[in-house]
């Protein structure tokens, strides 16, 4: 029996209480690594020639696979925080020391999906003439943005079944990258809509973050990630009700968290919890 958005977000806040420093620093580090990677790519392959574009794409592709191992380590960190296990910054490097090929293979599949769905927009951007007049450029820009939006939506729909893959790789060392993708797809069957609703529930906060010059994202993004972790743990049966006992894989503190979530403080209603 699974719970719902309210419970996932409540448990996420409880898990992050007093532990925000690590997720925030992990977010900052991942952002810096990503920016440095983009800067390195531009620095190594400057210009707009065909060879420079091809080499930069190849380099960026390889770099993204390496960064994915670090990103999977962030998922491992969140799982440890959620389960009240010992955690540290060494968790971010967990997969570099524990079968990184599994993460790379899984990410490779997801990257190939992204490359395929972006072929139309990339082809249009490279071959279509933006024109010399404002009207011609406006037509080109609208078409380009439409193709990009379509690619983003299609990529999201195709990869949604695989959103649990890094969590599974952290929990199941015996799974290969491909097996983790299949297991994620199996677990997400019948739950994709609920996951989408969970993500949509954060949209007002994403909009509000603009008024803080996006500084609020340092609070919001860890909250979103931890809520996704609770969604995953719920699908695994770790958040089952007390009548079923503490499920395998759940730490004793889970019972305490669930009890607290079912007895919220006065005034802590659904609208207040965002």
mmCIF file of C-alpha atoms in Angstrom:
data_model
loop_
_atom_site.group_PDB
_atom_site.id
_atom_site.type_symbol
_atom_site.label_atom_id
_atom_site.label_comp_id
_atom_site.label_asym_id
_atom_site.label_seq_id
_atom_site.Cartn_x
_atom_site.Cartn_y
_atom_site.Cartn_z
ATOM 1 C CA UNK A 1 0.000 0.000 0.000
ATOM 2 C CA UNK A 2 1.595 3.240 -1.130
ATOM 3 C CA UNK A 3 1.139 6.642 0.398
ATOM 4 C CA UNK A 4 0.800 9.974 -1.404
ATOM 5 C CA UNK A 5 2.323 13.341 -2.197
ATOM 6 C CA UNK A 6 1.503 14.809 1.202
ATOM 7 C CA UNK A 7 3.276 12.019 3.066
ATOM 8 C CA UNK A 8 6.283 11.933 0.746
ATOM 9 C CA UNK A 9 6.871 15.648 1.150
ATOM 10 C CA UNK A 10 6.296 15.576 4.895
ATOM 11 C CA UNK A 11 8.797 12.757 5.355
ATOM 12 C CA UNK A 12 11.224 14.566 3.056
ATOM 13 C CA UNK A 13 11.126 17.662 5.244
ATOM 14 C CA UNK A 14 11.624 15.570 8.365
ATOM 15 C CA UNK A 15 14.646 13.805 6.874
ATOM 16 C CA UNK A 16 16.221 17.081 5.759
ATOM 17 C CA UNK A 17 15.653 18.805 9.092
ATOM 18 C CA UNK A 18 19.103 19.439 10.519
ATOM 19 C CA UNK A 19 20.729 17.795 7.497
ATOM 20 C CA UNK A 20 20.359 20.476 4.826
ATOM 21 C CA UNK A 21 24.051 21.383 4.718
ATOM 22 C CA UNK A 22 25.151 18.216 2.942
ATOM 23 C CA UNK A 23 22.512 18.272 0.160
ATOM 24 C CA UNK A 24 23.062 22.003 -0.410
ATOM 25 C CA UNK A 25 26.833 21.599 -0.692
ATOM 26 C CA UNK A 26 26.344 18.579 -2.950
ATOM 27 C CA UNK A 27 24.111 20.743 -5.171
ATOM 28 C CA UNK A 28 26.694 23.515 -5.284
ATOM 29 C CA UNK A 29 29.492 21.070 -6.094
ATOM 30 C CA UNK A 30 27.487 19.388 -8.874
ATOM 31 C CA UNK A 31 26.661 22.801 -10.374
ATOM 32 C CA UNK A 32 30.302 23.884 -10.273
ATOM 33 C CA UNK A 33 31.431 20.609 -11.852
ATOM 34 C CA UNK A 34 28.863 20.997 -14.624
ATOM 35 C CA UNK A 35 29.844 24.617 -15.324
ATOM 36 C CA UNK A 36 33.531 23.730 -15.324
ATOM 37 C CA UNK A 37 32.836 20.872 -17.724
ATOM 38 C CA UNK A 38 31.021 23.182 -20.139
ATOM 39 C CA UNK A 39 33.813 25.743 -19.893
ATOM 40 C CA UNK A 40 36.424 23.066 -20.531
ATOM 41 C CA UNK A 41 34.551 21.856 -23.590
ATOM 42 C CA UNK A 42 34.328 25.377 -25.024
ATOM 43 C CA UNK A 43 37.986 26.051 -24.254
ATOM 44 C CA UNK A 44 39.287 22.855 -25.845
ATOM 45 C CA UNK A 45 37.162 23.101 -28.984
ATOM 46 C CA UNK A 46 36.565 26.767 -29.866
ATOM 47 C CA UNK A 47 35.050 27.936 -33.116
ATOM 48 C CA UNK A 48 32.017 26.946 -35.149
ATOM 49 C CA UNK A 49 33.605 24.659 -37.707
ATOM 50 C CA UNK A 50 32.123 21.222 -38.289
ATOM 51 C CA UNK A 51 35.141 19.488 -36.765
ATOM 52 C CA UNK A 52 35.045 21.698 -33.657
ATOM 53 C CA UNK A 53 31.326 21.064 -33.191
ATOM 54 C CA UNK A 54 31.697 17.287 -33.616
ATOM 55 C CA UNK A 55 34.696 17.043 -31.281
ATOM 56 C CA UNK A 56 33.046 19.233 -28.661
ATOM 57 C CA UNK A 57 29.916 17.058 -28.740
ATOM 58 C CA UNK A 58 31.971 13.877 -28.367
ATOM 59 C CA UNK A 59 33.959 15.358 -25.486
ATOM 60 C CA UNK A 60 30.810 16.680 -23.797
ATOM 61 C CA UNK A 61 29.215 13.246 -24.182
ATOM 62 C CA UNK A 62 32.141 11.473 -22.509
ATOM 63 C CA UNK A 63 32.272 14.114 -19.787
ATOM 64 C CA UNK A 64 28.548 13.708 -19.093
ATOM 65 C CA UNK A 65 29.075 9.990 -18.487
ATOM 66 C CA UNK A 66 31.792 10.735 -15.933
ATOM 67 C CA UNK A 67 29.638 13.378 -14.223
ATOM 68 C CA UNK A 68 26.767 10.878 -14.060
ATOM 69 C CA UNK A 69 28.858 8.728 -11.693
ATOM 70 C CA UNK A 70 29.087 11.732 -9.381
ATOM 71 C CA UNK A 71 25.343 12.408 -9.771
ATOM 72 C CA UNK A 72 24.566 8.803 -8.817
ATOM 73 C CA UNK A 73 26.673 9.375 -5.695
ATOM 74 C CA UNK A 74 24.355 12.248 -4.758
ATOM 75 C CA UNK A 75 21.422 9.824 -4.948
ATOM 76 C CA UNK A 76 23.338 7.480 -2.645
ATOM 77 C CA UNK A 77 23.868 10.365 -0.202
ATOM 78 C CA UNK A 78 20.146 11.174 -0.172
ATOM 79 C CA UNK A 79 19.220 7.556 0.458
ATOM 80 C CA UNK A 80 21.542 7.414 3.460
ATOM 81 C CA UNK A 81 20.103 10.647 4.854
ATOM 82 C CA UNK A 82 16.531 9.419 4.332
ATOM 83 C CA UNK A 83 17.249 6.160 6.133
ATOM 84 C CA UNK A 84 19.143 7.882 8.959
ATOM 85 C CA UNK A 85 22.288 5.965 8.116
ATOM 86 C CA UNK A 86 25.800 7.338 8.462
ATOM 87 C CA UNK A 87 26.542 9.705 5.582
ATOM 88 C CA UNK A 88 29.422 11.925 4.517
ATOM 89 C CA UNK A 89 30.822 13.677 1.474
ATOM 90 C CA UNK A 90 32.598 10.452 0.568
ATOM 91 C CA UNK A 91 29.153 9.204 -0.495
ATOM 92 C CA UNK A 92 29.431 11.487 -3.524
ATOM 93 C CA UNK A 93 32.331 9.353 -4.748
ATOM 94 C CA UNK A 94 30.697 6.043 -3.832
ATOM 95 C CA UNK A 95 30.180 4.838 -7.390
ATOM 96 C CA UNK A 96 33.672 5.804 -8.497
ATOM 97 C CA UNK A 97 34.847 3.059 -6.129
ATOM 98 C CA UNK A 98 31.949 0.654 -6.613
ATOM 99 C CA UNK A 99 31.308 -0.552 -10.156
ATOM 100 C CA UNK A 100 31.059 2.802 -11.967
ATOM 101 C CA UNK A 101 30.474 0.905 -15.215
ATOM 102 C CA UNK A 102 26.906 0.158 -14.068
ATOM 103 C CA UNK A 103 26.113 3.865 -13.801
ATOM 104 C CA UNK A 104 27.866 4.643 -17.084
ATOM 105 C CA UNK A 105 25.935 1.971 -18.989
ATOM 106 C CA UNK A 106 22.585 3.111 -17.590
ATOM 107 C CA UNK A 107 23.410 6.748 -18.320
ATOM 108 C CA UNK A 108 24.604 5.826 -21.803
ATOM 109 C CA UNK A 109 21.157 4.455 -22.634
ATOM 110 C CA UNK A 110 19.449 7.607 -21.329
ATOM 111 C CA UNK A 111 21.917 9.813 -23.219
ATOM 112 C CA UNK A 112 21.284 7.949 -26.462
ATOM 113 C CA UNK A 113 17.555 8.562 -26.003
ATOM 114 C CA UNK A 114 18.276 12.257 -25.526
ATOM 115 C CA UNK A 115 20.507 12.369 -28.613
ATOM 116 C CA UNK A 116 17.864 10.704 -30.770
ATOM 117 C CA UNK A 117 14.991 12.960 -29.736
ATOM 118 C CA UNK A 118 17.113 16.093 -30.253
ATOM 119 C CA UNK A 119 18.163 15.176 -33.808
ATOM 120 C CA UNK A 120 15.388 17.276 -35.433
ATOM 121 C CA UNK A 121 16.135 20.422 -33.405
ATOM 122 C CA UNK A 122 19.910 20.071 -33.838
ATOM 123 C CA UNK A 123 19.558 19.463 -37.570
ATOM 124 C CA UNK A 124 17.269 22.464 -37.971
ATOM 125 C CA UNK A 125 19.602 24.676 -35.943
ATOM 126 C CA UNK A 126 22.606 23.724 -38.079
ATOM 127 C CA UNK A 127 21.005 23.744 -41.520
ATOM 128 C CA UNK A 128 18.127 26.242 -41.470
ATOM 129 C CA UNK A 129 18.899 29.786 -42.535
ATOM 130 C CA UNK A 130 17.702 32.309 -39.918
ATOM 131 C CA UNK A 131 17.405 34.873 -42.691
ATOM 132 C CA UNK A 132 18.408 38.481 -42.817
ATOM 133 C CA UNK A 133 15.182 40.209 -41.835
ATOM 134 C CA UNK A 134 13.464 40.369 -38.468
ATOM 135 C CA UNK A 135 10.446 38.507 -39.860
ATOM 136 C CA UNK A 136 12.593 35.677 -41.206
ATOM 137 C CA UNK A 137 14.519 35.422 -37.964
ATOM 138 C CA UNK A 138 11.304 35.398 -35.908
ATOM 139 C CA UNK A 139 9.959 32.521 -38.012
ATOM 140 C CA UNK A 140 13.226 30.619 -37.584
ATOM 141 C CA UNK A 141 13.295 31.242 -33.811
ATOM 142 C CA UNK A 142 9.679 30.153 -33.297
ATOM 143 C CA UNK A 143 10.275 26.941 -35.246
ATOM 144 C CA UNK A 144 13.505 26.252 -33.376
ATOM 145 C CA UNK A 145 11.923 26.830 -29.959
ATOM 146 C CA UNK A 146 8.945 24.654 -30.934
ATOM 147 C CA UNK A 147 11.241 21.798 -31.940
ATOM 148 C CA UNK A 148 13.239 22.218 -28.730
ATOM 149 C CA UNK A 149 10.123 22.160 -26.559
ATOM 150 C CA UNK A 150 8.884 19.079 -28.379
ATOM 151 C CA UNK A 151 12.242 17.368 -27.828
ATOM 152 C CA UNK A 152 12.188 18.195 -24.109
ATOM 153 C CA UNK A 153 8.667 16.830 -23.661
ATOM 154 C CA UNK A 154 9.378 13.690 -25.696
ATOM 155 C CA UNK A 155 12.618 13.042 -23.808
ATOM 156 C CA UNK A 156 10.806 13.449 -20.481
ATOM 157 C CA UNK A 157 8.069 11.003 -21.500
ATOM 158 C CA UNK A 158 10.575 8.433 -22.717
ATOM 159 C CA UNK A 159 12.851 8.628 -19.678
ATOM 160 C CA UNK A 160 10.245 8.913 -16.894
ATOM 161 C CA UNK A 161 10.126 5.125 -16.420
ATOM 162 C CA UNK A 162 13.846 5.199 -15.603
ATOM 163 C CA UNK A 163 13.917 7.900 -12.896
ATOM 164 C CA UNK A 164 14.637 5.327 -10.178
ATOM 165 C CA UNK A 165 17.713 3.835 -11.812
ATOM 166 C CA UNK A 166 20.369 5.520 -9.627
ATOM 167 C CA UNK A 167 18.534 4.585 -6.430
ATOM 168 C CA UNK A 168 18.318 0.977 -7.604
ATOM 169 C CA UNK A 169 22.004 0.883 -8.485
ATOM 170 C CA UNK A 170 22.783 2.125 -4.967
ATOM 171 C CA UNK A 171 20.504 -0.432 -3.287
ATOM 172 C CA UNK A 172 21.147 -3.435 -5.520
ATOM 173 C CA UNK A 173 24.882 -3.925 -6.215
ATOM 174 C CA UNK A 174 24.145 -7.104 -8.147
ATOM 175 C CA UNK A 175 22.114 -5.267 -10.789
ATOM 176 C CA UNK A 176 23.807 -4.286 -14.029
ATOM 177 C CA UNK A 177 23.059 -0.939 -15.610
ATOM 178 C CA UNK A 178 20.570 -2.486 -18.052
ATOM 179 C CA UNK A 179 18.925 -4.561 -15.328
ATOM 180 C CA UNK A 180 18.483 -1.432 -13.200
ATOM 181 C CA UNK A 181 16.769 0.306 -16.119
ATOM 182 C CA UNK A 182 14.404 -2.635 -16.520
ATOM 183 C CA UNK A 183 13.691 -2.772 -12.788
ATOM 184 C CA UNK A 184 12.993 0.957 -12.706
ATOM 185 C CA UNK A 185 10.548 0.587 -15.580
ATOM 186 C CA UNK A 186 8.855 -2.272 -13.748
ATOM 187 C CA UNK A 187 8.554 -0.314 -10.494
ATOM 188 C CA UNK A 188 7.233 2.797 -12.247
ATOM 189 C CA UNK A 189 4.489 0.910 -14.063
ATOM 190 C CA UNK A 190 1.204 2.412 -12.899
ATOM 191 C CA UNK A 191 2.961 5.141 -10.893
ATOM 192 C CA UNK A 192 4.263 7.530 -13.561
ATOM 193 C CA UNK A 193 1.233 9.796 -13.157
ATOM 194 C CA UNK A 194 1.760 10.039 -9.409
ATOM 195 C CA UNK A 195 5.428 10.891 -9.899
ATOM 196 C CA UNK A 196 4.478 13.603 -12.382
ATOM 197 C CA UNK A 197 1.975 15.055 -9.924
ATOM 198 C CA UNK A 198 4.693 15.116 -7.271
ATOM 199 C CA UNK A 199 6.955 17.118 -9.572
ATOM 200 C CA UNK A 200 4.129 19.416 -10.677
ATOM 201 C CA UNK A 201 3.354 20.222 -7.037
ATOM 202 C CA UNK A 202 6.695 22.053 -6.855
ATOM 203 C CA UNK A 203 6.009 24.353 -9.818
ATOM 204 C CA UNK A 204 4.620 27.214 -7.665
ATOM 205 C CA UNK A 205 7.801 27.104 -5.597
ATOM 206 C CA UNK A 206 9.928 27.096 -8.751
ATOM 207 C CA UNK A 207 8.121 30.225 -9.930
ATOM 208 C CA UNK A 208 8.459 31.853 -6.517
ATOM 209 C CA UNK A 209 12.211 31.167 -6.520
ATOM 210 C CA UNK A 210 12.584 33.681 -9.365
ATOM 211 C CA UNK A 211 11.804 36.447 -6.880
ATOM 212 C CA UNK A 212 14.796 35.364 -4.779
ATOM 213 C CA UNK A 213 17.083 35.418 -7.835
ATOM 214 C CA UNK A 214 16.891 31.591 -7.661
ATOM 215 C CA UNK A 215 18.710 31.497 -4.323
ATOM 216 C CA UNK A 216 15.701 29.615 -2.936
ATOM 217 C CA UNK A 217 16.624 26.708 -5.219
ATOM 218 C CA UNK A 218 19.303 25.825 -2.672
ATOM 219 C CA UNK A 219 16.404 24.887 -0.397
ATOM 220 C CA UNK A 220 13.920 23.719 -3.026
ATOM 221 C CA UNK A 221 16.016 21.314 -5.108
ATOM 222 C CA UNK A 222 17.117 19.169 -2.129
ATOM 223 C CA UNK A 223 13.466 19.140 -0.992
ATOM 224 C CA UNK A 224 12.384 17.911 -4.425
ATOM 225 C CA UNK A 225 15.086 15.259 -4.527
ATOM 226 C CA UNK A 226 14.296 13.979 -1.045
ATOM 227 C CA UNK A 227 10.594 13.814 -1.913
ATOM 228 C CA UNK A 228 11.528 11.659 -4.911
ATOM 229 C CA UNK A 229 13.560 9.452 -2.569
ATOM 230 C CA UNK A 230 10.481 8.991 -0.373
ATOM 231 C CA UNK A 231 8.450 8.138 -3.484
ATOM 232 C CA UNK A 232 11.051 5.461 -4.301
ATOM 233 C CA UNK A 233 11.118 4.104 -0.749
ATOM 234 C CA UNK A 234 7.341 3.946 -0.769
ATOM 235 C CA UNK A 235 7.351 1.848 -3.943
ATOM 236 C CA UNK A 236 9.849 -0.489 -2.270
ATOM 237 C CA UNK A 237 7.481 -0.944 0.671
ATOM 238 C CA UNK A 238 9.673 0.834 3.213
ATOM 239 C CA UNK A 239 6.866 3.185 4.209
ATOM 240 C CA UNK A 240 4.200 0.557 4.756
ATOM 241 C CA UNK A 241 1.744 1.152 7.586
ATOM 242 C CA UNK A 242 2.468 -0.094 11.070
ATOM 243 C CA UNK A 243 0.016 -2.958 10.740
ATOM 244 C CA UNK A 244 2.349 -4.649 8.292
ATOM 245 C CA UNK A 245 5.375 -4.211 10.539
ATOM 246 C CA UNK A 246 8.686 -2.644 9.585
ATOM 247 C CA UNK A 247 9.501 -3.871 6.068
ATOM 248 C CA UNK A 248 12.825 -5.314 5.039
ATOM 249 C CA UNK A 249 15.353 -2.604 4.295
ATOM 250 C CA UNK A 250 13.693 0.028 6.483
ATOM 251 C CA UNK A 251 15.551 1.316 9.510
ATOM 252 C CA UNK A 252 13.787 1.446 12.903
ATOM 253 C CA UNK A 253 13.701 5.243 12.698
ATOM 254 C CA UNK A 254 11.291 4.940 9.753
ATOM 255 C CA UNK A 255 8.587 3.930 12.222
ATOM 256 C CA UNK A 256 9.227 7.088 14.240
ATOM 257 C CA UNK A 257 9.151 9.286 11.136
ATOM 258 C CA UNK A 258 5.894 7.761 9.988
ATOM 259 C CA UNK A 259 4.351 8.224 13.425
ATOM 260 C CA UNK A 260 5.368 11.874 13.402
ATOM 261 C CA UNK A 261 4.006 12.327 9.885
ATOM 262 C CA UNK A 262 0.642 10.948 10.951
ATOM 263 C CA UNK A 263 0.501 13.230 13.994
ATOM 264 C CA UNK A 264 1.473 16.644 12.566
ATOM 265 C CA UNK A 265 1.668 19.727 14.675
ATOM 266 C CA UNK A 266 -1.511 21.839 14.872
ATOM 267 C CA UNK A 267 -1.942 23.979 11.769
ATOM 268 C CA UNK A 268 0.377 21.821 9.632
ATOM 269 C CA UNK A 269 -2.199 21.132 6.955
ATOM 270 C CA UNK A 270 -1.747 20.110 3.348
ATOM 271 C CA UNK A 271 -1.817 23.604 1.933
ATOM 272 C CA UNK A 272 0.808 24.803 4.382
ATOM 273 C CA UNK A 273 3.265 22.034 3.494
ATOM 274 C CA UNK A 274 3.582 23.018 -0.169
#
